mmCIF file of C-alpha atoms in Angstrom:
data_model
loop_
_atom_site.group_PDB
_atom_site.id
_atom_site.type_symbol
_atom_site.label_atom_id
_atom_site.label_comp_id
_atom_site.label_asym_id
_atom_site.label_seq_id
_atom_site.Cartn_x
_atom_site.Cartn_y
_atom_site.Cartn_z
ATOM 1 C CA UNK A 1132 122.409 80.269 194.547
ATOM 2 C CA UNK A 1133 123.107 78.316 191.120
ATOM 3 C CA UNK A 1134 124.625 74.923 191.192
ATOM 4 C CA UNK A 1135 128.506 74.655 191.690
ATOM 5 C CA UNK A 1136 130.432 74.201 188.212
ATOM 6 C CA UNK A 1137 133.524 73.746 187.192
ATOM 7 C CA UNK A 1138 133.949 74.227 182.696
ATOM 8 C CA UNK A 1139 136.900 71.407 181.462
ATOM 9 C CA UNK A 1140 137.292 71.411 177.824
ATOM 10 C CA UNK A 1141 135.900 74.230 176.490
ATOM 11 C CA UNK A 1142 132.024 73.060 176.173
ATOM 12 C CA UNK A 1143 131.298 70.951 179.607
ATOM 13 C CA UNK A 1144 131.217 71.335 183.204
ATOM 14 C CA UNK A 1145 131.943 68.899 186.335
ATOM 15 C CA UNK A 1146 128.710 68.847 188.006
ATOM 16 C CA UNK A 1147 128.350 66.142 190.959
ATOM 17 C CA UNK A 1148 130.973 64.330 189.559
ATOM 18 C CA UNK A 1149 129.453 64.093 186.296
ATOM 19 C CA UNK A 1150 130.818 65.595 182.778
ATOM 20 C CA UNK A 1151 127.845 67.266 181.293
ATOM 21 C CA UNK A 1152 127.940 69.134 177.824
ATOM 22 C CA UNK A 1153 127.488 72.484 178.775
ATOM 23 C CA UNK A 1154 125.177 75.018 177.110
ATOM 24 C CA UNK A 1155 124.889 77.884 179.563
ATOM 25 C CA UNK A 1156 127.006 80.703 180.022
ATOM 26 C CA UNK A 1157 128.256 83.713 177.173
ATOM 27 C CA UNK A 1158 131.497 82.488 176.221
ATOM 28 C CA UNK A 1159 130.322 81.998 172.902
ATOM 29 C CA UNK A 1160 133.185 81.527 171.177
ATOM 30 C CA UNK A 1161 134.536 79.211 174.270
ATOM 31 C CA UNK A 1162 137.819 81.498 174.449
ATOM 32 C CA UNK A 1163 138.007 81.605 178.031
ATOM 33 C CA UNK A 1164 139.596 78.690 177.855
ATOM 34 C CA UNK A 1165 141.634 79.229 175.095
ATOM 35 C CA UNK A 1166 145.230 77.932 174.935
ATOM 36 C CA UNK A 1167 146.749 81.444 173.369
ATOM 37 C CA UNK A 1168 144.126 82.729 176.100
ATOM 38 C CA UNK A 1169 145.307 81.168 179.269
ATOM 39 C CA UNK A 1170 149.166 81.464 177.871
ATOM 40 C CA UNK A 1171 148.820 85.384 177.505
ATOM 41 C CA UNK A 1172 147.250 85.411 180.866
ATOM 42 C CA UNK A 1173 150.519 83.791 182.490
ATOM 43 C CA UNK A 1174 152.702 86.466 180.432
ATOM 44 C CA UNK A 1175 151.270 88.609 181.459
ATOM 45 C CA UNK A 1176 151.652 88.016 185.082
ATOM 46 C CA UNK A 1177 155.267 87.647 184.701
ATOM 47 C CA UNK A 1178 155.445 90.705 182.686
ATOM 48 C CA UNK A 1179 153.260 93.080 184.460
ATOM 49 C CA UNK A 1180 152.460 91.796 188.070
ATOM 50 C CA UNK A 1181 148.641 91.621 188.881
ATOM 51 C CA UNK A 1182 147.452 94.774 188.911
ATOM 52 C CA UNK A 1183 148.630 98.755 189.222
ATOM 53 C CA UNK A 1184 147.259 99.296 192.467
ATOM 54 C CA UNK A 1185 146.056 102.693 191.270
ATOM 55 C CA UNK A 1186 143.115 104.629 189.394
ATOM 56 C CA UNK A 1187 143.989 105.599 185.831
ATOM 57 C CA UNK A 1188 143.609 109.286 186.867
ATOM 58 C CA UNK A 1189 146.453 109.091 189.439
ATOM 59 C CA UNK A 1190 149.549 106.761 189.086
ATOM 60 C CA UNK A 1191 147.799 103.635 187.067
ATOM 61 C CA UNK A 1192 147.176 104.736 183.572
ATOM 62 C CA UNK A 1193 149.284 101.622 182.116
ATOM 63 C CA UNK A 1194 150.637 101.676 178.651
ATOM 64 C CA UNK A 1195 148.731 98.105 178.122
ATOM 65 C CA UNK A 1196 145.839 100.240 178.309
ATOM 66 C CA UNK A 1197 146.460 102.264 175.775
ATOM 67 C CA UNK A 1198 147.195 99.789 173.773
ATOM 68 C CA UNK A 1199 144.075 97.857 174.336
ATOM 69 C CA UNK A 1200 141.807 101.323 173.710
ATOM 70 C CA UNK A 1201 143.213 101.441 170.750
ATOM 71 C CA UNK A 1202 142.830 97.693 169.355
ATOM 72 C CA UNK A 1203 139.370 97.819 170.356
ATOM 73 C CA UNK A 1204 138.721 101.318 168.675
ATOM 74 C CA UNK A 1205 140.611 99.373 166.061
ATOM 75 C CA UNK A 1206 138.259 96.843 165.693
ATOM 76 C CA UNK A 1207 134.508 97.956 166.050
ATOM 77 C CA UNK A 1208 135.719 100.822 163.840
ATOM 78 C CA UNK A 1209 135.083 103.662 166.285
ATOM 79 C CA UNK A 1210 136.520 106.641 166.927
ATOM 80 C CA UNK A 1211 137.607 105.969 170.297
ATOM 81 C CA UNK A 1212 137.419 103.685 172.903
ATOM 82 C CA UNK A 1213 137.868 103.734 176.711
ATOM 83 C CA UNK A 1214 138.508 100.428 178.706
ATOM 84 C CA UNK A 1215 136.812 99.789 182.212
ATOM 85 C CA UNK A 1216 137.086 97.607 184.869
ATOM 86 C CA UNK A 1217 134.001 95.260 184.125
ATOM 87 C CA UNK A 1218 131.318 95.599 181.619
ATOM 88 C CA UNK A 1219 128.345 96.416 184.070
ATOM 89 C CA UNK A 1220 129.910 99.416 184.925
ATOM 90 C CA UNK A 1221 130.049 100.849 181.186
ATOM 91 C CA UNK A 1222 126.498 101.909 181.410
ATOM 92 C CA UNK A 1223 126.637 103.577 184.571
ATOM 93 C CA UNK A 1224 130.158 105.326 184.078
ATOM 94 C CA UNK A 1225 128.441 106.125 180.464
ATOM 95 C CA UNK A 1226 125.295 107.548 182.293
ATOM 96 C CA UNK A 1227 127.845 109.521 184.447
ATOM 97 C CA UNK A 1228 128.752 111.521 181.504
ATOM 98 C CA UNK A 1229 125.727 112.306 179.352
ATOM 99 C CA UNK A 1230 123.474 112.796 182.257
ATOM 100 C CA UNK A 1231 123.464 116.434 181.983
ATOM 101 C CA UNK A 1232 122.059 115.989 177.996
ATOM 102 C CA UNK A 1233 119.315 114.606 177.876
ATOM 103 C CA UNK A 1234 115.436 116.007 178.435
ATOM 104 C CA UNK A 1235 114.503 112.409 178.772
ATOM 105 C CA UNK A 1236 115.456 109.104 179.726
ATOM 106 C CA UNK A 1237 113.465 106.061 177.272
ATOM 107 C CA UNK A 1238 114.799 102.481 178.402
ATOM 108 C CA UNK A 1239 112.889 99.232 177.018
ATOM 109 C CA UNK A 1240 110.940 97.559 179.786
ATOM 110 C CA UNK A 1241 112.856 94.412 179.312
ATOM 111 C CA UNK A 1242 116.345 96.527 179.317
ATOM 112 C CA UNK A 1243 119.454 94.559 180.999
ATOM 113 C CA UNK A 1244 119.827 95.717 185.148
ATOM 114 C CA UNK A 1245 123.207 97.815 184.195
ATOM 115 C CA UNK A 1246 120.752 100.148 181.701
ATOM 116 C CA UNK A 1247 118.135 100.990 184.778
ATOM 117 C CA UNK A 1248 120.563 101.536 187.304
ATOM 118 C CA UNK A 1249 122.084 103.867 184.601
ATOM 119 C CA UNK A 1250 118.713 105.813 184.795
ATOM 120 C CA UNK A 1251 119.216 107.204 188.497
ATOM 121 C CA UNK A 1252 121.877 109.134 187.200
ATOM 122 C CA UNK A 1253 119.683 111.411 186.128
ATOM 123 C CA UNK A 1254 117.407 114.058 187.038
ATOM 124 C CA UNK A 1255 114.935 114.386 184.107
ATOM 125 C CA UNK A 1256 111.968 111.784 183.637
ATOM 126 C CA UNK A 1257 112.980 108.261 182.591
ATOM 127 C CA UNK A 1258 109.875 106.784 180.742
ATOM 128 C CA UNK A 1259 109.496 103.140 180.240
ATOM 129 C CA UNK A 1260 108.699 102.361 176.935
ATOM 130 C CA UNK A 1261 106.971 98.154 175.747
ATOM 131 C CA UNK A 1262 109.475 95.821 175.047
ATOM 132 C CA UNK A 1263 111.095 96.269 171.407
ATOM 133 C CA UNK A 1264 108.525 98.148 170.071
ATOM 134 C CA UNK A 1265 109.225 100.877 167.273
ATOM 135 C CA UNK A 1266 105.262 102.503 167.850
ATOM 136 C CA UNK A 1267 105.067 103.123 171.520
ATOM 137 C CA UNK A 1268 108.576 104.805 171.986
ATOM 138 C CA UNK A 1269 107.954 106.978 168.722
ATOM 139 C CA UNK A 1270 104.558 107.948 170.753
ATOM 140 C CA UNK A 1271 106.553 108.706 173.477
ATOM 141 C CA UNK A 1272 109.297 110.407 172.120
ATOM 142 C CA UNK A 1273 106.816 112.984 170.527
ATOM 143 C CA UNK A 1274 107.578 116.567 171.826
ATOM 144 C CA UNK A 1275 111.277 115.205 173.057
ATOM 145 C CA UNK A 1276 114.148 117.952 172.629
ATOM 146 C CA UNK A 1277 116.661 115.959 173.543
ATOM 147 C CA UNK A 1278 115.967 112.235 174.436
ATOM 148 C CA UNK A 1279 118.783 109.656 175.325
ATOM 149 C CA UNK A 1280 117.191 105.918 174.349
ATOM 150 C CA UNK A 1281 118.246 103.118 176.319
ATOM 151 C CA UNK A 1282 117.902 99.529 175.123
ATOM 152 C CA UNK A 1283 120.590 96.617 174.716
ATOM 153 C CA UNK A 1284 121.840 94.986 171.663
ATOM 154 C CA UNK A 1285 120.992 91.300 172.077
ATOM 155 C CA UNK A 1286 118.284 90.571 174.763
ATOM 156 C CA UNK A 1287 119.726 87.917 176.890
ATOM 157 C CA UNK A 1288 116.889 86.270 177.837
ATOM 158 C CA UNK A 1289 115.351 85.103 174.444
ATOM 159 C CA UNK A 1290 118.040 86.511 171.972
ATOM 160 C CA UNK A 1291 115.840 88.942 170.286
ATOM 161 C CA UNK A 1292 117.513 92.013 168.568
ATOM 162 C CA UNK A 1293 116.191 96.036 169.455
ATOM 163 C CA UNK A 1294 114.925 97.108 166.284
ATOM 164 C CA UNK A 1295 117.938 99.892 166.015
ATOM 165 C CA UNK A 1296 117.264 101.245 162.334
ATOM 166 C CA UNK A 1297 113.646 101.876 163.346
ATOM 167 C CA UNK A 1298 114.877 103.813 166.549
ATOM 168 C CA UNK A 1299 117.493 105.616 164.743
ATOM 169 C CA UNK A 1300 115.006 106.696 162.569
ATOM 170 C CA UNK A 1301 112.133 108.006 164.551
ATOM 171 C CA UNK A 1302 114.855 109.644 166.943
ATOM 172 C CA UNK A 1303 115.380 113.613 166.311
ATOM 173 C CA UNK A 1304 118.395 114.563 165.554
ATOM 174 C CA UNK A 1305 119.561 115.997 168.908
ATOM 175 C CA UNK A 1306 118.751 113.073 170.098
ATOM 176 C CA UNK A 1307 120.997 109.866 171.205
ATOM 177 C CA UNK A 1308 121.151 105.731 172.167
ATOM 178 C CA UNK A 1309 123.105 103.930 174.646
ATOM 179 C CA UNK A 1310 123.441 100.715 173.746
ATOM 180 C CA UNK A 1311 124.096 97.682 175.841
ATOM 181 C CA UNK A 1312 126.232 95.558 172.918
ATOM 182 C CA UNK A 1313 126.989 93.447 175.362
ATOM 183 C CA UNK A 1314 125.934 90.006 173.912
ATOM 184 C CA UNK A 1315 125.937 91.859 170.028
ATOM 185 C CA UNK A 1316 130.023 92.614 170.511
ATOM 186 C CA UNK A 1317 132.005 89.887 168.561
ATOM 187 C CA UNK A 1318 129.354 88.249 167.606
ATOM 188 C CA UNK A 1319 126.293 90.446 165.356
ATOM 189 C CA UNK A 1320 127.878 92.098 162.149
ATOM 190 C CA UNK A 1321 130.511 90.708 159.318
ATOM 191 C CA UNK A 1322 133.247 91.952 161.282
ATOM 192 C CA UNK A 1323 131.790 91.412 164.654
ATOM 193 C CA UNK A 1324 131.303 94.792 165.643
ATOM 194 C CA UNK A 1325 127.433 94.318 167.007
ATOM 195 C CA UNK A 1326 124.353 95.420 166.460
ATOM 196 C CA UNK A 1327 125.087 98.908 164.122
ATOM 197 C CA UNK A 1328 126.727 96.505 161.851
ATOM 198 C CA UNK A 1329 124.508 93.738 161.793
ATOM 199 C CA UNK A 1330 121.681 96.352 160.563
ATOM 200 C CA UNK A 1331 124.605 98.472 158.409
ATOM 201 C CA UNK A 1332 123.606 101.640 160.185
ATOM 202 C CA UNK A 1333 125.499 104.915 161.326
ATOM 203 C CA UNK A 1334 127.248 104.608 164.960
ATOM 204 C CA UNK A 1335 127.008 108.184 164.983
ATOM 205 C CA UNK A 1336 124.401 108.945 167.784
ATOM 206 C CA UNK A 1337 124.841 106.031 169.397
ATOM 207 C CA UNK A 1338 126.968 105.486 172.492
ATOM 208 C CA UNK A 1339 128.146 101.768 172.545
ATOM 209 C CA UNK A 1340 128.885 99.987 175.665
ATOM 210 C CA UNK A 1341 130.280 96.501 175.040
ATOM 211 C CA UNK A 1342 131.761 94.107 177.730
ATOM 212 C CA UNK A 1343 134.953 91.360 176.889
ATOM 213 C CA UNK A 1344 134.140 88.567 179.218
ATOM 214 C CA UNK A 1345 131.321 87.274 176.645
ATOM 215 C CA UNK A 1346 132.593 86.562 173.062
ATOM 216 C CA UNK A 1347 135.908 88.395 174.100
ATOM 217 C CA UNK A 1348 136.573 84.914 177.108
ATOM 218 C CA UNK A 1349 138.514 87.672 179.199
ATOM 219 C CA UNK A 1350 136.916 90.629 181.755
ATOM 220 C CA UNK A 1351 136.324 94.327 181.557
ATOM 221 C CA UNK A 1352 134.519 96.892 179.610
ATOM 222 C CA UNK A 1353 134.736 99.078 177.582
ATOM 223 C CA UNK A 1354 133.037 102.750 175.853
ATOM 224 C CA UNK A 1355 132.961 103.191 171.898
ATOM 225 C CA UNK A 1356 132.139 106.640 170.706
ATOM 226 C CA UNK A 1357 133.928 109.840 170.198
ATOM 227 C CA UNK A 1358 136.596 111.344 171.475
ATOM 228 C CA UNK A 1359 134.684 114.444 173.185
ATOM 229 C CA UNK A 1360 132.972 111.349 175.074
ATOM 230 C CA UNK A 1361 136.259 110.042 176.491
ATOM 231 C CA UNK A 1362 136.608 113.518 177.392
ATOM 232 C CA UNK A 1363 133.352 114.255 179.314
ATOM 233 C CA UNK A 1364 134.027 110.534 181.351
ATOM 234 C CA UNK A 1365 137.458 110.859 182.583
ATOM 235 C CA UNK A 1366 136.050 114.451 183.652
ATOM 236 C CA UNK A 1367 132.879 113.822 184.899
ATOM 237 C CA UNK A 1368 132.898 110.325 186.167
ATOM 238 C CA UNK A 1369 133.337 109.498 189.853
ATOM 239 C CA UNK A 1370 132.946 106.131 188.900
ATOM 240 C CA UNK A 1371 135.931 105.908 186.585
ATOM 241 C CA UNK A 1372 137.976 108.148 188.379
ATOM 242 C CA UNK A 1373 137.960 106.489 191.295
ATOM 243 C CA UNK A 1374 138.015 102.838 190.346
ATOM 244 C CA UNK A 1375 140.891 100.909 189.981
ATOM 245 C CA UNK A 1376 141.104 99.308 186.506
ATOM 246 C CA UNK A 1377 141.663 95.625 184.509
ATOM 247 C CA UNK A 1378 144.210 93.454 185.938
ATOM 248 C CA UNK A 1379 147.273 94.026 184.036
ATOM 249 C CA UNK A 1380 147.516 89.947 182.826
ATOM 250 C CA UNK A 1381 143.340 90.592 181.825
ATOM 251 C CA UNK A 1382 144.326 93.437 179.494
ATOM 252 C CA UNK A 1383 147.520 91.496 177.847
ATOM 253 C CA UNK A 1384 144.828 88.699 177.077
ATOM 254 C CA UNK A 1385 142.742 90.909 175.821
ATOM 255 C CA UNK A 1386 144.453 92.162 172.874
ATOM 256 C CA UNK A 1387 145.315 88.194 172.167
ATOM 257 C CA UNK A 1388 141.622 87.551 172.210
ATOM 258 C CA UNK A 1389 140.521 90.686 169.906
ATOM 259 C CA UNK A 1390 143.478 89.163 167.580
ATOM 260 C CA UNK A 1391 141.665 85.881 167.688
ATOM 261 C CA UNK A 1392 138.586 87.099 166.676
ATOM 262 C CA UNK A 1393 140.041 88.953 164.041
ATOM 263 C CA UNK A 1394 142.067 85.211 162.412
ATOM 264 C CA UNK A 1395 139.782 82.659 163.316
ATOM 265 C CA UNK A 1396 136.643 81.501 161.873
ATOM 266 C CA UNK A 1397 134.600 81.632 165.044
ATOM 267 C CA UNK A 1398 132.235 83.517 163.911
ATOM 268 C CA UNK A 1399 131.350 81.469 160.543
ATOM 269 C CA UNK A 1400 131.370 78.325 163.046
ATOM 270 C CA UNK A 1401 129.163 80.178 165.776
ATOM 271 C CA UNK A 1402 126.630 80.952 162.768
ATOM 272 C CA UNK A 1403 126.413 77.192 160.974
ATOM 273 C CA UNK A 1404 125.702 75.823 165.039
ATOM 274 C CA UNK A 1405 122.669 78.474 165.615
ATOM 275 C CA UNK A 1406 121.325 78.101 162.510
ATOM 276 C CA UNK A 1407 121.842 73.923 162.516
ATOM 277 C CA UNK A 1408 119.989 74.249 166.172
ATOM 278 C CA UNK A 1409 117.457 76.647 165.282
ATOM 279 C CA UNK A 1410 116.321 75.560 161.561
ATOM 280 C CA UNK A 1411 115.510 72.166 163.496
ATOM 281 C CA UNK A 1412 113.242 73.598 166.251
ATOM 282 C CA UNK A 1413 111.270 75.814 163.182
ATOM 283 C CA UNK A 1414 107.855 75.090 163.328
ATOM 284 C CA UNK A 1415 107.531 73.317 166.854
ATOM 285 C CA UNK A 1416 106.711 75.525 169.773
ATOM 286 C CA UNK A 1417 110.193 75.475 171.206
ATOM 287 C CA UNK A 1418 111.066 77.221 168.178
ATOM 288 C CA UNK A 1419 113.700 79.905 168.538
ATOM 289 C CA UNK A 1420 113.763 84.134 167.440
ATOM 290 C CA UNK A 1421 114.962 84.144 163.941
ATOM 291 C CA UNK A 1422 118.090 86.075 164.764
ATOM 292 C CA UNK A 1423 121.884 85.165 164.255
ATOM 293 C CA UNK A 1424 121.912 85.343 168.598
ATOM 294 C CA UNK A 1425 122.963 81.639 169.896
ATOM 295 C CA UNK A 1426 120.445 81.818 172.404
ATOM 296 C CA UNK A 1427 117.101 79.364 172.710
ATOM 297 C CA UNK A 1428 114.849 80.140 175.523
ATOM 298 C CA UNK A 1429 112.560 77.226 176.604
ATOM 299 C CA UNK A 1430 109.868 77.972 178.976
ATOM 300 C CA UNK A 1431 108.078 75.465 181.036
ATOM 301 C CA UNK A 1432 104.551 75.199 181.155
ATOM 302 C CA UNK A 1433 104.830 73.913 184.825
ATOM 303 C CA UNK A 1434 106.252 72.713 187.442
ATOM 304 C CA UNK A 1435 105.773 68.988 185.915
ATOM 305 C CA UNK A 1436 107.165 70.160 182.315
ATOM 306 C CA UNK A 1437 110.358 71.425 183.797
ATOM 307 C CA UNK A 1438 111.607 68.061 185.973
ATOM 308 C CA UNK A 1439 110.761 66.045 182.789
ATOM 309 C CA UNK A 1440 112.591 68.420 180.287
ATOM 310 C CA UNK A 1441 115.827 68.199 182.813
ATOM 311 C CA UNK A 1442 115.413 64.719 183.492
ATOM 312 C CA UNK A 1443 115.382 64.417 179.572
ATOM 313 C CA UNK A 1444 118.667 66.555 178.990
ATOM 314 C CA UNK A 1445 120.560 64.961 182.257
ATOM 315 C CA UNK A 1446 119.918 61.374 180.618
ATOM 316 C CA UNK A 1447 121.631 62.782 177.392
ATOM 317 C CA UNK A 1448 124.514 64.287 179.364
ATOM 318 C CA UNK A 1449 123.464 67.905 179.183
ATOM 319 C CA UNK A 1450 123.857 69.999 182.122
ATOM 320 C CA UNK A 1451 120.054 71.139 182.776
ATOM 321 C CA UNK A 1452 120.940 75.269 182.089
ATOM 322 C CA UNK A 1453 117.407 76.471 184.080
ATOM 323 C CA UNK A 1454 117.555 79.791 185.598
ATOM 324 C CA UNK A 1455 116.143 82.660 186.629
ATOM 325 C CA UNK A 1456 116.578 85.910 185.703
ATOM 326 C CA UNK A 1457 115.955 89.304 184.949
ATOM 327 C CA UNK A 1458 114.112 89.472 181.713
ATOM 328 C CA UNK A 1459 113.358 86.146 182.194
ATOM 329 C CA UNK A 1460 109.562 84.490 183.676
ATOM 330 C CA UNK A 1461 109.577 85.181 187.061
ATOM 331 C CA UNK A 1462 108.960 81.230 187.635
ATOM 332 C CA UNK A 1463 112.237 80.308 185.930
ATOM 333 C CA UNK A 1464 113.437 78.932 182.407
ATOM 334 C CA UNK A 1465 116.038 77.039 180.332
ATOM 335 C CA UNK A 1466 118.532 78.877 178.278
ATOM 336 C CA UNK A 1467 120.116 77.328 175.877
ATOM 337 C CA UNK A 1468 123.572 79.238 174.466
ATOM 338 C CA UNK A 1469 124.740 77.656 171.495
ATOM 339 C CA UNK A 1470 128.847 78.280 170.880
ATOM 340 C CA UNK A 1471 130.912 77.810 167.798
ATOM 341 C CA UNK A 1472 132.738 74.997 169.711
ATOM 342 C CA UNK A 1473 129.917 72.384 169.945
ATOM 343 C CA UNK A 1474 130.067 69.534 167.818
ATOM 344 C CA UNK A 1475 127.652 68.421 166.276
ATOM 345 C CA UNK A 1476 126.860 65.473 168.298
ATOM 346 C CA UNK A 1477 126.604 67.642 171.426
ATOM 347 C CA UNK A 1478 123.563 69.734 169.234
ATOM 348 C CA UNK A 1479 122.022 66.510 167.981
ATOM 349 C CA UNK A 1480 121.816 65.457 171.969
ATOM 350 C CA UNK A 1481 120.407 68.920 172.560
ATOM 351 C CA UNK A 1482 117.367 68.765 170.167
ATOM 352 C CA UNK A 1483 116.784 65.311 170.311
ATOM 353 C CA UNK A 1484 116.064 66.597 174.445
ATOM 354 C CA UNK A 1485 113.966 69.456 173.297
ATOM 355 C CA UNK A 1486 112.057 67.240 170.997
ATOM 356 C CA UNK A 1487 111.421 64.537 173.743
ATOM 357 C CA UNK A 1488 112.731 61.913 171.603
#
């Protein structure tokens, strides 16, 4: 298990007694936190209770709901949207639904866990297909009737974008994507609406699965697409039939958060940090994907590079972010998530670590 931390004040954690900036976690916007955040929480307790006890399909389908489907259809501009309980379970309640469409299965080797437990779902072949690369799944979609592409937005591990227009183009037309937008919602696109609109393309045949406890500071999940999707879920789902959904308080804070994203300038301040951050590593070999994703993944050459590189950060007050996960080297790495709430200060400490100065 990870070390035991507690986040104060938006961008640090109490770690051993210590307050260390903290650049870990996907809160980018750092609205977990949130005063209007943690207020609508507490209203919503009051209001509401904690939870309906209930799935949606018997004697819990909450107004609040509805009202949430419809500010999040509201603001990725899609034709509908269906709120879940947590966003791991969008691409397996998703899978539940289209599983009976598609010929074959095509998920990037790097794809986020949710995606490939998605894939045994279903009974046609699931082909792998190399990481982010446009030639070898147009090779291996030749001769597809009716091929369902798997691949996330934002790849958490480095923060390098799936080339979408390239997919969309090479894919037939009966043909579809389910896309993990889970670190693209909020964040990718002028409006914030991920991936599709950071690249300005149709959402058409895409299925987008986005989760709200990232750039959203709250829980759940939720399904864009159309209508007739809604449709096929709620009836062919076991998952979302029988689960029981948000927390009535989570929901309320929800539609504050989708408001604050909608007001405030996060995402103008989220893009002047990664660029700040990144612009300054150009050219070195810690030097960072040229995306708009906050994310800088350092990777160790040993075991002797990583206790110097976290002795480094700790001695700059910088909570030492190494991990290990899937996606990730199997031997471990930093990740670095930059958030519109740093100061500037906090990313001068940062670089001046990564640059050993």
């Amino acid at each position: 298990m990870q070390d035991e931390l507690q986040q104060v004040d938006r961008t640090y954690v109490i770690w051993k007694n210590r307050r260390l900036s903290y650049f870990a976690g996907c809160d980018y916007f750092r609205i977990a936190s949130h005063p209007a955040i943690v207020k609508s929480v507490k209203q919503g307790l009051a209001r509401y209770g904690l939870n309906v006890a209930a799935s949606r399909l018997t004697t819990g389908n909450h107004a609040l709901y509805t009202r949430v489907e419809a500010a999040l259809g509201d603001f990725f501009a899609a034709p509908d949207a269906l709120l879940v309980g947590n966003g791991y379970a969008t691409n397996l309640i998703a899978a539940q639904a289209l599983c009976e469409d598609a010929s074959h299965v095509l998920i990037d080797s790097r794809a986020h866990s949710s995606l490939r437990d998605a894939t045994r779902f279903f009974s046609c072949p699931v082909i792998e297909f190399k990481h982010r690369d446009s030639a070898d799944l147009a090779r291996r979609l030749r001769g597809k009737s009716r091929p369902l592409v798997l691949t996330d937005g934002v790849f958490s591990h480095d923060g390098q974008i799936a080339p979408l227009r390239e997919y969309l183009k090479m894919l037939p037309g009966s043909g579809r994507i389910l896309l993990d937008d889970a670190h693209s919602a909020g964040v990718l696109g002028a409006h914030g609406r991920g991936t599709s609109e950071h690249f300005g393309v149709s959402r058409q045949r895409i299925v987008q699965t986005v989760t709200l406890s990232k750039a959203f500071g709250v829980y759940g999940g939720a399904i864009l697409g159309e209508p007739s999707l809604r449709e096929r879920i709620v009836a062919g789902s076991r998952m979302f039939a029988g689960n029981t959904p948000l927390p009535l308080p989570l929901a309320n804070a929800t539609l504050t958060a989708i408001d604050l994203l909608r007001r405030d300038s996060f995402r103008d301040r989220l893009a002047r940090n990664v660029e700040y951050v990144k612009s300054a590593l150009r050219g070195t070999e810690m030097a960072a994907p040229e995306t708009p994703a906050p994310i800088v993944a350092v990777i160790p050459r040993d075991g002797r590079e990583t206790k110097t590189l976290r002795k480094r950060l700790l001695s700059r007050g910088i909570y030492p972010s190494f991990i290990r996960y899937p996606g990730g080297p199997d031997t471990g790495y930093f990740r670095f998530v930059i958030s519109s709430e740093h100061s500037r200060k906090q990313l001068d400490s940062l670089l001046e670590s990564l640059h050993g100065r």
